[in-house]
Coordinates of C-alpha atoms in Angstrom, one line a residue:
L1 CA 0.0 0.0 0.0
V2 CA 1.0 3.6 -0.6
E3 CA -0.4 6.7 1.0
L4 CA -1.6 9.3 -1.4
K5 CA -3.0 12.8 -1.1
V6 CA -5.8 13.3 -3.6
I7 CA -6.7 17.0 -4.3
W8 CA -9.9 18.0 -6.0
N9 CA -11.7 21.4 -5.9
K10 CA -9.8 22.5 -2.8
N11 CA -10.8 19.3 -1.1
K12 CA -8.0 17.0 0.1
Y13 CA -8.4 13.2 0.7
D14 CA -5.9 10.9 2.3
V15 CA -6.0 7.6 0.5
K16 CA -4.2 4.3 1.1
F17 CA -4.0 2.5 -2.2
C18 CA -2.4 -0.6 -3.7
L19 CA 0.7 0.0 -5.8
D20 CA -0.3 -2.7 -8.2
S21 CA -3.6 -1.1 -9.0
T22 CA -4.0 0.7 -12.3
G23 CA -4.9 4.3 -13.0
A24 CA -8.4 3.1 -13.9
D25 CA -8.7 1.5 -10.5
L26 CA -7.6 4.8 -8.9
K27 CA -10.3 6.7 -10.9
Q28 CA -12.9 4.4 -9.4
K29 CA -11.7 5.1 -5.9
I30 CA -11.8 8.9 -6.7
H31 CA -15.4 8.4 -7.9
S32 CA -16.3 6.8 -4.5
L33 CA -14.7 9.8 -2.7
T34 CA -15.9 12.7 -4.8
G35 CA -18.9 11.5 -6.8
L36 CA -17.0 12.6 -9.9
P37 CA -17.6 9.9 -12.6
P38 CA -14.3 8.4 -14.1
A39 CA -15.2 9.7 -17.6
M40 CA -15.2 13.3 -16.2
Q41 CA -12.0 13.0 -14.3
K42 CA -8.6 14.4 -15.4
V43 CA -6.1 12.8 -13.0
M44 CA -2.6 14.3 -12.9
F45 CA 0.6 12.8 -11.6
K46 CA 3.7 14.1 -13.4
G47 CA 1.3 14.7 -16.4
L48 CA -1.9 12.9 -17.2
L49 CA -2.2 9.6 -15.3
P50 CA -2.3 6.6 -17.7
E51 CA -5.3 4.4 -17.0
E52 CA -3.7 1.1 -18.1
K53 CA -0.5 1.3 -16.1
T54 CA -0.1 0.5 -12.4
L55 CA 0.9 3.0 -9.8
R56 CA 4.2 1.1 -9.4
E57 CA 5.0 1.4 -13.1
I58 CA 4.5 5.1 -13.1
K59 CA 6.7 5.4 -9.9
V60 CA 4.1 6.7 -7.5
T61 CA 5.7 7.0 -4.1
N62 CA 4.5 7.4 -0.5
G63 CA 2.9 10.8 0.2
A64 CA 2.5 11.6 -3.6
K65 CA 0.0 14.3 -4.5
I66 CA -2.6 13.3 -7.1
M67 CA -4.4 16.3 -8.7
V68 CA -7.9 15.8 -10.0
V69 CA -9.7 18.2 -12.4
G70 CA -13.4 17.8 -13.3
S71 CA -17.0 18.9 -12.5
T72 CA -19.9 16.7 -11.4
I73 CA -23.1 16.8 -13.4
N74 CA -24.7 18.7 -10.5
D75 CA -21.9 21.4 -10.6
V76 CA -22.5 21.9 -14.4
L77 CA -26.2 22.3 -13.9
A78 CA -25.7 24.6 -10.9
V79 CA -23.6 26.9 -13.1
N80 CA -26.3 27.0 -15.9
T81 CA -29.2 27.7 -13.6
P82 CA -28.3 31.2 -12.4
K83 CA -27.9 32.2 -16.0
E84 CA -31.5 31.2 -16.8
A85 CA -32.7 32.9 -13.6
A86 CA -30.9 36.1 -14.7
Q87 CA -32.6 35.9 -18.1
Q88 CA -36.0 35.7 -16.5
E89 CA -35.3 38.7 -14.2
V90 CA -34.1 40.7 -17.2
K91 CA -37.3 39.8 -19.1
A92 CA -39.5 40.9 -16.1
E93 CA -37.6 44.2 -15.9
E94 CA -38.0 44.7 -19.7
N95 CA -41.8 44.2 -19.4
K96 CA -42.0 47.1 -16.8
K97 CA -40.3 49.6 -19.0
E98 CA -41.2 51.4 -22.2
P99 CA -39.9 49.6 -25.3
L100 CA -36.1 49.9 -25.6
C101 CA -36.1 51.4 -29.0
R102 CA -38.1 54.5 -27.6
Q103 CA -35.6 55.1 -24.9
K104 CA -33.4 58.2 -25.4
Q105 CA -30.0 56.4 -25.3
H106 CA -31.1 54.2 -28.2
R107 CA -33.0 56.8 -30.2
K108 CA -29.9 58.7 -31.1
V109 CA -28.4 55.7 -32.9
L110 CA -31.7 54.4 -34.4
D111 CA -32.5 57.9 -35.7
K112 CA -29.5 57.6 -38.0
G113 CA -31.6 55.1 -39.9
K114 CA -30.8 51.7 -41.3
P115 CA -27.1 51.3 -42.4
D116 CA -26.6 51.2 -46.2
D117 CA -24.5 48.0 -46.0
V118 CA -26.7 46.2 -43.4
M119 CA -27.2 42.4 -44.1
P120 CA -30.5 41.5 -45.6
S121 CA -33.1 40.2 -43.2
V122 CA -35.6 37.3 -43.6
K123 CA -38.7 37.7 -41.6
G124 CA -40.4 34.7 -39.9
V125 CA -37.4 32.4 -40.4
Q126 CA -34.8 31.2 -38.0
E127 CA -31.4 30.5 -39.5
R128 CA -28.2 29.1 -38.1
L129 CA -25.2 31.5 -37.9
P130 CA -23.7 32.3 -41.3
T131 CA -20.0 31.3 -41.9
V132 CA -19.1 34.9 -42.5
P133 CA -19.1 37.6 -39.8
L134 CA -22.4 39.5 -39.2
S135 CA -21.6 43.1 -40.4
G136 CA -23.1 46.4 -41.3
M137 CA -24.5 47.1 -37.8
Y138 CA -24.0 50.0 -35.4
N139 CA -22.8 50.0 -31.8
K140 CA -24.0 52.5 -29.1
S141 CA -21.7 55.3 -30.3
G142 CA -23.0 54.9 -33.8
G143 CA -19.9 53.3 -35.1
K144 CA -19.9 50.3 -37.4
V145 CA -19.6 46.9 -35.7
R146 CA -19.3 43.3 -36.8
L147 CA -19.8 40.1 -34.9
T148 CA -17.6 37.0 -35.6
F149 CA -18.5 33.7 -33.9
K150 CA -15.3 31.7 -33.3
L151 CA -17.0 28.5 -32.4
E152 CA -13.7 26.4 -32.3
Q153 CA -12.3 28.9 -29.8
D154 CA -15.6 29.4 -27.9
Q155 CA -15.2 33.2 -28.4
L156 CA -17.3 36.1 -29.7
W157 CA -15.2 38.7 -31.5
I158 CA -16.8 42.2 -31.5
G159 CA -14.9 44.2 -34.1
T160 CA -15.0 48.0 -34.8
K161 CA -12.7 50.1 -37.0
E162 CA -10.5 50.8 -33.9
R163 CA -10.2 47.3 -32.4
T164 CA -11.5 43.8 -31.9
E165 CA -12.7 42.6 -28.5
K166 CA -12.3 38.8 -28.1
L167 CA -14.8 37.6 -25.5
P168 CA -15.0 34.1 -24.2
M169 CA -18.7 32.9 -24.6
G170 CA -18.7 31.9 -20.9
S171 CA -18.0 35.5 -19.8
I172 CA -21.2 36.8 -21.4
K173 CA -23.9 36.6 -18.7
N174 CA -26.9 37.2 -20.9
V175 CA -28.2 38.3 -24.3
V176 CA -31.3 40.5 -24.7
S177 CA -32.9 41.7 -27.9
E178 CA -36.0 43.5 -29.1
P179 CA -37.4 44.2 -32.6
I180 CA -36.8 47.8 -33.8
E181 CA -40.2 49.6 -34.0
G182 CA -41.2 50.1 -37.6
H183 CA -38.4 47.8 -38.8
E184 CA -39.5 44.5 -37.0
D185 CA -37.3 42.4 -39.3
Y186 CA -34.3 43.8 -37.4
H187 CA -33.4 43.7 -33.7
M188 CA -31.4 45.7 -31.3
M189 CA -29.4 43.4 -29.1
A190 CA -27.2 43.6 -26.0
F191 CA -24.5 41.4 -24.6
Q192 CA -24.2 41.6 -20.8
L193 CA -20.5 41.6 -20.0
G194 CA -20.8 42.4 -16.2
P195 CA -23.2 42.3 -13.3
T196 CA -25.3 45.4 -14.2
E197 CA -27.1 47.0 -17.1
A198 CA -24.2 49.4 -17.4
S199 CA -22.1 46.5 -18.8
Y200 CA -24.5 45.9 -21.8
Y201 CA -22.7 46.1 -25.2
W202 CA -25.5 47.2 -27.6
V203 CA -25.6 46.3 -31.3
Y204 CA -28.3 47.7 -33.6
W205 CA -29.8 46.3 -36.8
V206 CA -29.2 42.6 -36.2
P207 CA -31.2 40.6 -38.9
T208 CA -34.1 38.8 -37.2
Q209 CA -33.3 35.4 -38.7
Y210 CA -30.1 35.2 -36.7
V211 CA -31.3 36.4 -33.3
D212 CA -32.2 32.9 -31.8
A213 CA -29.0 31.4 -33.2
I214 CA -26.9 34.1 -31.6
K215 CA -28.6 33.7 -28.2
D216 CA -28.3 29.9 -28.3
T217 CA -24.6 30.0 -29.3
V218 CA -23.5 32.6 -26.7
L219 CA -25.6 31.2 -23.8
G220 CA -24.4 27.7 -24.4
K221 CA -27.5 25.8 -25.7
W222 CA -26.6 23.0 -28.0
Q223 CA -27.1 23.6 -31.7
Y224 CA -27.7 20.6 -33.9
F225 CA -26.7 21.4 -37.5

């Protein structure tokens, strides 16, 4: 037997384990301690622990530290739930207020009218995100903005003439949108980047057919193409 210190999520477990057991056996033991299924465990000892080798073969010694990375299903669900609650709260707040597009802060952008190079909209249809960036829209200061969805990097790139902000999808707390009065085939949309409304990044003239796909992609719902 060898004495190990298993460390997971700031929890430490003292474990006595047989040196001739495999990495896979150790994963089962970690499962019994933490509730973390073996398939969701990343076990580290001088690199990733090989499942098929014994602890003796990989030279685990007495007092060795074994690092475990991974989240239980309950942890994953707990992370997603507050996001949904936040969405419902925002919806409730929106219902109390006058329509967003009549509010003074938005009128000064919307009164510029529809951009000449805005992408065409298709009313009554939901489409998946195009392979090219969404362009021809305005931001809150009335400057041109484009949205690029880097799905392989799990990032949203918000590009203006001056710079491109590269935002991890997980850092965006919510997405709100509302049709533009008189131009219901386009929406105004906000990405919530912090805890309050002051952190909203507004984008105007988003074609209506992409609104649901944008929300699903950013907020982490699965999209089956």
